[in-house]
Amino acid sequence: MPSAVADSDVILCCTSAAEPLFDGSLVRDGACVVAIGSHEPDRRELDSALMGRSRVVVEDVATALREAGDVMMAIKEGALSTSDLVAIRQVVRGDVQRAADRPNVFKTVGMSWQDLVIAKAAAEGQYP
């Protein structure tokens, strides 16, 4: 698995893991890691080293600080700070761009309102 991580442009983590799935130092700059699995304060798919060296995008900062173990543990361990977190709205608005000089992490805790927005848009033919 180490070579698969190191060679990937996109890595999707969709588990209920309590411990990191891989060594975050293997993720190359510019790669995108999407962590949509573990969403409890004491569980994480990504290690603090990866979180600390990445552009970390979350749905909502307050929610991530309450529910995203990947974020909470990295902050507790001193690898990440609250001010490092980027809200997804900043990316959507174009205020923040994808990083090429470090990994990009999107940590989601599965906010149900987002599912409803996508479902509504799809039902109305606005989303392919």
mmCIF file with all atom_site columns, C-alpha atoms in Angstrom:
data_model
loop_
_atom_site.group_PDB
_atom_site.id
_atom_site.type_symbol
_atom_site.label_atom_id
_atom_site.label_alt_id
_atom_site.label_comp_id
_atom_site.label_asym_id
_atom_site.label_entity_id
_atom_site.label_seq_id
_atom_site.pdbx_PDB_ins_code
_atom_site.Cartn_x
_atom_site.Cartn_y
_atom_site.Cartn_z
_atom_site.occupancy
_atom_site.B_iso_or_equiv
_atom_site.pdbx_formal_charge
_atom_site.auth_seq_id
_atom_site.auth_comp_id
_atom_site.auth_asym_id
_atom_site.auth_atom_id
_atom_site.pdbx_PDB_model_num
ATOM 1   C CA . MET A 1 1   ? 0.000   0.000  0.000   1.00 0.00 ? 1   MET A CA 1
ATOM 2   C CA . PRO A 1 2   ? 2.805   2.561  0.558   1.00 0.00 ? 2   PRO A CA 1
ATOM 3   C CA . SER A 1 3   ? 3.492   2.841  -3.172  1.00 0.00 ? 3   SER A CA 1
ATOM 4   C CA . ALA A 1 4   ? -0.230  3.231  -3.908  1.00 0.00 ? 4   ALA A CA 1
ATOM 5   C CA . VAL A 1 5   ? -0.389  6.181  -1.507  1.00 0.00 ? 5   VAL A CA 1
ATOM 6   C CA . ALA A 1 6   ? 2.814   7.756  -2.828  1.00 0.00 ? 6   ALA A CA 1
ATOM 7   C CA . ASP A 1 7   ? 1.753   7.407  -6.475  1.00 0.00 ? 7   ASP A CA 1
ATOM 8   C CA . SER A 1 8   ? -1.824  8.683  -6.085  1.00 0.00 ? 8   SER A CA 1
ATOM 9   C CA . ASP A 1 9   ? -3.247  12.038 -7.105  1.00 0.00 ? 9   ASP A CA 1
ATOM 10  C CA . VAL A 1 10  ? -6.469  11.381 -5.173  1.00 0.00 ? 10  VAL A CA 1
ATOM 11  C CA . ILE A 1 11  ? -6.858  9.257  -2.046  1.00 0.00 ? 11  ILE A CA 1
ATOM 12  C CA . LEU A 1 12  ? -10.334 8.537  -0.683  1.00 0.00 ? 12  LEU A CA 1
ATOM 13  C CA . CYS A 1 13  ? -10.701 7.415  2.926   1.00 0.00 ? 13  CYS A CA 1
ATOM 14  C CA . CYS A 1 14  ? -14.157 6.019  3.576   1.00 0.00 ? 14  CYS A CA 1
ATOM 15  C CA . THR A 1 15  ? -13.799 3.929  6.735   1.00 0.00 ? 15  THR A CA 1
ATOM 16  C CA . SER A 1 16  ? -14.784 4.024  10.375  1.00 0.00 ? 16  SER A CA 1
ATOM 17  C CA . ALA A 1 17  ? -11.131 3.614  11.381  1.00 0.00 ? 17  ALA A CA 1
ATOM 18  C CA . ALA A 1 18  ? -9.936  4.626  14.817  1.00 0.00 ? 18  ALA A CA 1
ATOM 19  C CA . GLU A 1 19  ? -6.290  4.846  13.739  1.00 0.00 ? 19  GLU A CA 1
ATOM 20  C CA . PRO A 1 20  ? -4.650  6.418  10.661  1.00 0.00 ? 20  PRO A CA 1
ATOM 21  C CA . LEU A 1 21  ? -4.922  4.270  7.542   1.00 0.00 ? 21  LEU A CA 1
ATOM 22  C CA . PHE A 1 22  ? -1.434  5.034  6.179   1.00 0.00 ? 22  PHE A CA 1
ATOM 23  C CA . ASP A 1 23  ? 1.739   6.993  6.824   1.00 0.00 ? 23  ASP A CA 1
ATOM 24  C CA . GLY A 1 24  ? 0.838   10.560 5.880   1.00 0.00 ? 24  GLY A CA 1
ATOM 25  C CA . SER A 1 25  ? 4.429   11.371 4.928   1.00 0.00 ? 25  SER A CA 1
ATOM 26  C CA . LEU A 1 26  ? 3.892   9.261  1.809   1.00 0.00 ? 26  LEU A CA 1
ATOM 27  C CA . VAL A 1 27  ? 1.308   11.672 0.372   1.00 0.00 ? 27  VAL A CA 1
ATOM 28  C CA . ARG A 1 28  ? 2.951   13.879 -2.211  1.00 0.00 ? 28  ARG A CA 1
ATOM 29  C CA . ASP A 1 29  ? 2.543   17.617 -2.615  1.00 0.00 ? 29  ASP A CA 1
ATOM 30  C CA . GLY A 1 30  ? -0.470  18.567 -4.710  1.00 0.00 ? 30  GLY A CA 1
ATOM 31  C CA . ALA A 1 31  ? -2.311  15.320 -4.007  1.00 0.00 ? 31  ALA A CA 1
ATOM 32  C CA . CYS A 1 32  ? -5.874  15.437 -2.679  1.00 0.00 ? 32  CYS A CA 1
ATOM 33  C CA . VAL A 1 33  ? -6.941  13.322 0.291   1.00 0.00 ? 33  VAL A CA 1
ATOM 34  C CA . VAL A 1 34  ? -10.658 13.135 1.026   1.00 0.00 ? 34  VAL A CA 1
ATOM 35  C CA . ALA A 1 35  ? -11.498 11.742 4.459   1.00 0.00 ? 35  ALA A CA 1
ATOM 36  C CA . ILE A 1 36  ? -15.226 11.070 4.721   1.00 0.00 ? 36  ILE A CA 1
ATOM 37  C CA . GLY A 1 37  ? -15.272 8.120  7.094   1.00 0.00 ? 37  GLY A CA 1
ATOM 38  C CA . SER A 1 38  ? -14.477 8.501  10.765  1.00 0.00 ? 38  SER A CA 1
ATOM 39  C CA . HIS A 1 39  ? -16.410 11.401 12.240  1.00 0.00 ? 39  HIS A CA 1
ATOM 40  C CA . GLU A 1 40  ? -16.089 11.114 15.970  1.00 0.00 ? 40  GLU A CA 1
ATOM 41  C CA . PRO A 1 41  ? -13.709 13.002 18.272  1.00 0.00 ? 41  PRO A CA 1
ATOM 42  C CA . ASP A 1 42  ? -11.693 9.888  19.154  1.00 0.00 ? 42  ASP A CA 1
ATOM 43  C CA . ARG A 1 43  ? -11.382 8.340  15.667  1.00 0.00 ? 43  ARG A CA 1
ATOM 44  C CA . ARG A 1 44  ? -9.347  9.312  12.632  1.00 0.00 ? 44  ARG A CA 1
ATOM 45  C CA . GLU A 1 45  ? -8.287  8.099  9.225   1.00 0.00 ? 45  GLU A CA 1
ATOM 46  C CA . LEU A 1 46  ? -5.375  10.546 8.796   1.00 0.00 ? 46  LEU A CA 1
ATOM 47  C CA . ASP A 1 47  ? -2.319  11.099 10.965  1.00 0.00 ? 47  ASP A CA 1
ATOM 48  C CA . SER A 1 48  ? -1.384  14.416 12.532  1.00 0.00 ? 48  SER A CA 1
ATOM 49  C CA . ALA A 1 49  ? 1.758   14.768 10.416  1.00 0.00 ? 49  ALA A CA 1
ATOM 50  C CA . LEU A 1 50  ? -0.313  14.774 7.208   1.00 0.00 ? 50  LEU A CA 1
ATOM 51  C CA . MET A 1 51  ? -2.895  17.141 8.678   1.00 0.00 ? 51  MET A CA 1
ATOM 52  C CA . GLY A 1 52  ? -0.159  19.529 9.806   1.00 0.00 ? 52  GLY A CA 1
ATOM 53  C CA . ARG A 1 53  ? 1.552   19.816 6.436   1.00 0.00 ? 53  ARG A CA 1
ATOM 54  C CA . SER A 1 54  ? -1.621  20.002 4.324   1.00 0.00 ? 54  SER A CA 1
ATOM 55  C CA . ARG A 1 55  ? -4.134  22.611 3.286   1.00 0.00 ? 55  ARG A CA 1
ATOM 56  C CA . VAL A 1 56  ? -7.055  21.341 5.372   1.00 0.00 ? 56  VAL A CA 1
ATOM 57  C CA . VAL A 1 57  ? -10.546 22.116 4.109   1.00 0.00 ? 57  VAL A CA 1
ATOM 58  C CA . VAL A 1 58  ? -13.589 21.353 6.263   1.00 0.00 ? 58  VAL A CA 1
ATOM 59  C CA . GLU A 1 59  ? -17.326 21.840 5.789   1.00 0.00 ? 59  GLU A CA 1
ATOM 60  C CA . ASP A 1 60  ? -17.582 24.102 8.794   1.00 0.00 ? 60  ASP A CA 1
ATOM 61  C CA . VAL A 1 61  ? -14.832 24.983 11.265  1.00 0.00 ? 61  VAL A CA 1
ATOM 62  C CA . ALA A 1 62  ? -17.034 24.784 14.374  1.00 0.00 ? 62  ALA A CA 1
ATOM 63  C CA . THR A 1 63  ? -18.373 21.387 13.334  1.00 0.00 ? 63  THR A CA 1
ATOM 64  C CA . ALA A 1 64  ? -14.880 20.064 12.587  1.00 0.00 ? 64  ALA A CA 1
ATOM 65  C CA . LEU A 1 65  ? -13.670 21.224 16.009  1.00 0.00 ? 65  LEU A CA 1
ATOM 66  C CA . ARG A 1 66  ? -16.561 19.356 17.622  1.00 0.00 ? 66  ARG A CA 1
ATOM 67  C CA . GLU A 1 67  ? -16.781 16.145 15.543  1.00 0.00 ? 67  GLU A CA 1
ATOM 68  C CA . ALA A 1 68  ? -13.749 15.540 13.294  1.00 0.00 ? 68  ALA A CA 1
ATOM 69  C CA . GLY A 1 69  ? -11.230 13.425 15.174  1.00 0.00 ? 69  GLY A CA 1
ATOM 70  C CA . ASP A 1 70  ? -8.686  13.864 12.362  1.00 0.00 ? 70  ASP A CA 1
ATOM 71  C CA . VAL A 1 71  ? -8.777  17.624 12.995  1.00 0.00 ? 71  VAL A CA 1
ATOM 72  C CA . MET A 1 72  ? -9.248  17.543 16.767  1.00 0.00 ? 72  MET A CA 1
ATOM 73  C CA . MET A 1 73  ? -6.380  15.128 17.412  1.00 0.00 ? 73  MET A CA 1
ATOM 74  C CA . ALA A 1 74  ? -3.995  16.986 15.094  1.00 0.00 ? 74  ALA A CA 1
ATOM 75  C CA . ILE A 1 75  ? -4.740  20.221 16.984  1.00 0.00 ? 75  ILE A CA 1
ATOM 76  C CA . LYS A 1 76  ? -4.355  18.511 20.350  1.00 0.00 ? 76  LYS A CA 1
ATOM 77  C CA . GLU A 1 77  ? -0.986  17.080 19.240  1.00 0.00 ? 77  GLU A CA 1
ATOM 78  C CA . GLY A 1 78  ? 0.182   20.535 18.079  1.00 0.00 ? 78  GLY A CA 1
ATOM 79  C CA . ALA A 1 79  ? 0.467   19.677 14.375  1.00 0.00 ? 79  ALA A CA 1
ATOM 80  C CA . LEU A 1 80  ? -2.458  21.866 13.284  1.00 0.00 ? 80  LEU A CA 1
ATOM 81  C CA . SER A 1 81  ? -4.156  25.002 14.556  1.00 0.00 ? 81  SER A CA 1
ATOM 82  C CA . THR A 1 82  ? -7.684  26.269 14.222  1.00 0.00 ? 82  THR A CA 1
ATOM 83  C CA . SER A 1 83  ? -6.452  29.154 12.070  1.00 0.00 ? 83  SER A CA 1
ATOM 84  C CA . ASP A 1 84  ? -5.112  26.626 9.527   1.00 0.00 ? 84  ASP A CA 1
ATOM 85  C CA . LEU A 1 85  ? -8.601  25.339 8.729   1.00 0.00 ? 85  LEU A CA 1
ATOM 86  C CA . VAL A 1 86  ? -10.277 26.462 5.518   1.00 0.00 ? 86  VAL A CA 1
ATOM 87  C CA . ALA A 1 87  ? -14.071 26.346 5.237   1.00 0.00 ? 87  ALA A CA 1
ATOM 88  C CA . ILE A 1 88  ? -15.371 24.771 2.014   1.00 0.00 ? 88  ILE A CA 1
ATOM 89  C CA . ARG A 1 89  ? -17.255 27.997 1.244   1.00 0.00 ? 89  ARG A CA 1
ATOM 90  C CA . GLN A 1 90  ? -13.860 29.735 0.846   1.00 0.00 ? 90  GLN A CA 1
ATOM 91  C CA . VAL A 1 91  ? -12.911 27.215 -1.843  1.00 0.00 ? 91  VAL A CA 1
ATOM 92  C CA . VAL A 1 92  ? -16.297 27.429 -3.586  1.00 0.00 ? 92  VAL A CA 1
ATOM 93  C CA . ARG A 1 93  ? -16.096 31.222 -3.685  1.00 0.00 ? 93  ARG A CA 1
ATOM 94  C CA . GLY A 1 94  ? -12.572 31.074 -5.107  1.00 0.00 ? 94  GLY A CA 1
ATOM 95  C CA . ASP A 1 95  ? -11.008 32.769 -2.073  1.00 0.00 ? 95  ASP A CA 1
ATOM 96  C CA . VAL A 1 96  ? -8.688  29.785 -1.525  1.00 0.00 ? 96  VAL A CA 1
ATOM 97  C CA . GLN A 1 97  ? -7.078  27.669 -4.232  1.00 0.00 ? 97  GLN A CA 1
ATOM 98  C CA . ARG A 1 98  ? -5.844  24.096 -4.250  1.00 0.00 ? 98  ARG A CA 1
ATOM 99  C CA . ALA A 1 99  ? -2.276  23.894 -2.953  1.00 0.00 ? 99  ALA A CA 1
ATOM 100 C CA . ALA A 1 100 ? 0.435   22.581 -5.262  1.00 0.00 ? 100 ALA A CA 1
ATOM 101 C CA . ASP A 1 101 ? 3.238   22.883 -2.707  1.00 0.00 ? 101 ASP A CA 1
ATOM 102 C CA . ARG A 1 102 ? 1.658   20.593 -0.108  1.00 0.00 ? 102 ARG A CA 1
ATOM 103 C CA . PRO A 1 103 ? -1.101  17.985 0.101   1.00 0.00 ? 103 PRO A CA 1
ATOM 104 C CA . ASN A 1 104 ? -4.752  19.027 0.117   1.00 0.00 ? 104 ASN A CA 1
ATOM 105 C CA . VAL A 1 105 ? -7.064  17.392 2.654   1.00 0.00 ? 105 VAL A CA 1
ATOM 106 C CA . PHE A 1 106 ? -10.847 17.633 2.679   1.00 0.00 ? 106 PHE A CA 1
ATOM 107 C CA . LYS A 1 107 ? -12.203 16.351 5.979   1.00 0.00 ? 107 LYS A CA 1
ATOM 108 C CA . THR A 1 108 ? -15.947 15.955 6.107   1.00 0.00 ? 108 THR A CA 1
ATOM 109 C CA . VAL A 1 109 ? -18.166 14.766 8.935   1.00 0.00 ? 109 VAL A CA 1
ATOM 110 C CA . GLY A 1 110 ? -21.190 14.264 6.697   1.00 0.00 ? 110 GLY A CA 1
ATOM 111 C CA . MET A 1 111 ? -23.463 17.203 7.297   1.00 0.00 ? 111 MET A CA 1
ATOM 112 C CA . SER A 1 112 ? -26.908 16.032 6.172   1.00 0.00 ? 112 SER A CA 1
ATOM 113 C CA . TRP A 1 113 ? -28.016 19.443 4.901   1.00 0.00 ? 113 TRP A CA 1
ATOM 114 C CA . GLN A 1 114 ? -25.431 19.145 2.136   1.00 0.00 ? 114 GLN A CA 1
ATOM 115 C CA . ASP A 1 115 ? -26.937 15.852 0.999   1.00 0.00 ? 115 ASP A CA 1
ATOM 116 C CA . LEU A 1 116 ? -30.336 17.546 0.790   1.00 0.00 ? 116 LEU A CA 1
ATOM 117 C CA . VAL A 1 117 ? -29.001 20.441 -1.295  1.00 0.00 ? 117 VAL A CA 1
ATOM 118 C CA . ILE A 1 118 ? -27.380 18.030 -3.780  1.00 0.00 ? 118 ILE A CA 1
ATOM 119 C CA . ALA A 1 119 ? -30.494 15.823 -3.904  1.00 0.00 ? 119 ALA A CA 1
ATOM 120 C CA . LYS A 1 120 ? -32.731 18.839 -4.558  1.00 0.00 ? 120 LYS A CA 1
ATOM 121 C CA . ALA A 1 121 ? -30.458 20.132 -7.315  1.00 0.00 ? 121 ALA A CA 1
ATOM 122 C CA . ALA A 1 122 ? -30.304 16.681 -8.920  1.00 0.00 ? 122 ALA A CA 1
ATOM 123 C CA . ALA A 1 123 ? -34.095 16.278 -8.767  1.00 0.00 ? 123 ALA A CA 1
ATOM 124 C CA . GLU A 1 124 ? -34.506 19.646 -10.453 1.00 0.00 ? 124 GLU A CA 1
ATOM 125 C CA . GLY A 1 125 ? -32.012 18.721 -13.159 1.00 0.00 ? 125 GLY A CA 1
ATOM 126 C CA . GLN A 1 126 ? -29.423 21.244 -11.991 1.00 0.00 ? 126 GLN A CA 1
ATOM 127 C CA . TYR A 1 127 ? -26.769 18.694 -11.101 1.00 0.00 ? 127 TYR A CA 1
ATOM 128 C CA . PRO A 1 128 ? -25.676 15.913 -13.460 1.00 0.00 ? 128 PRO A CA 1
#
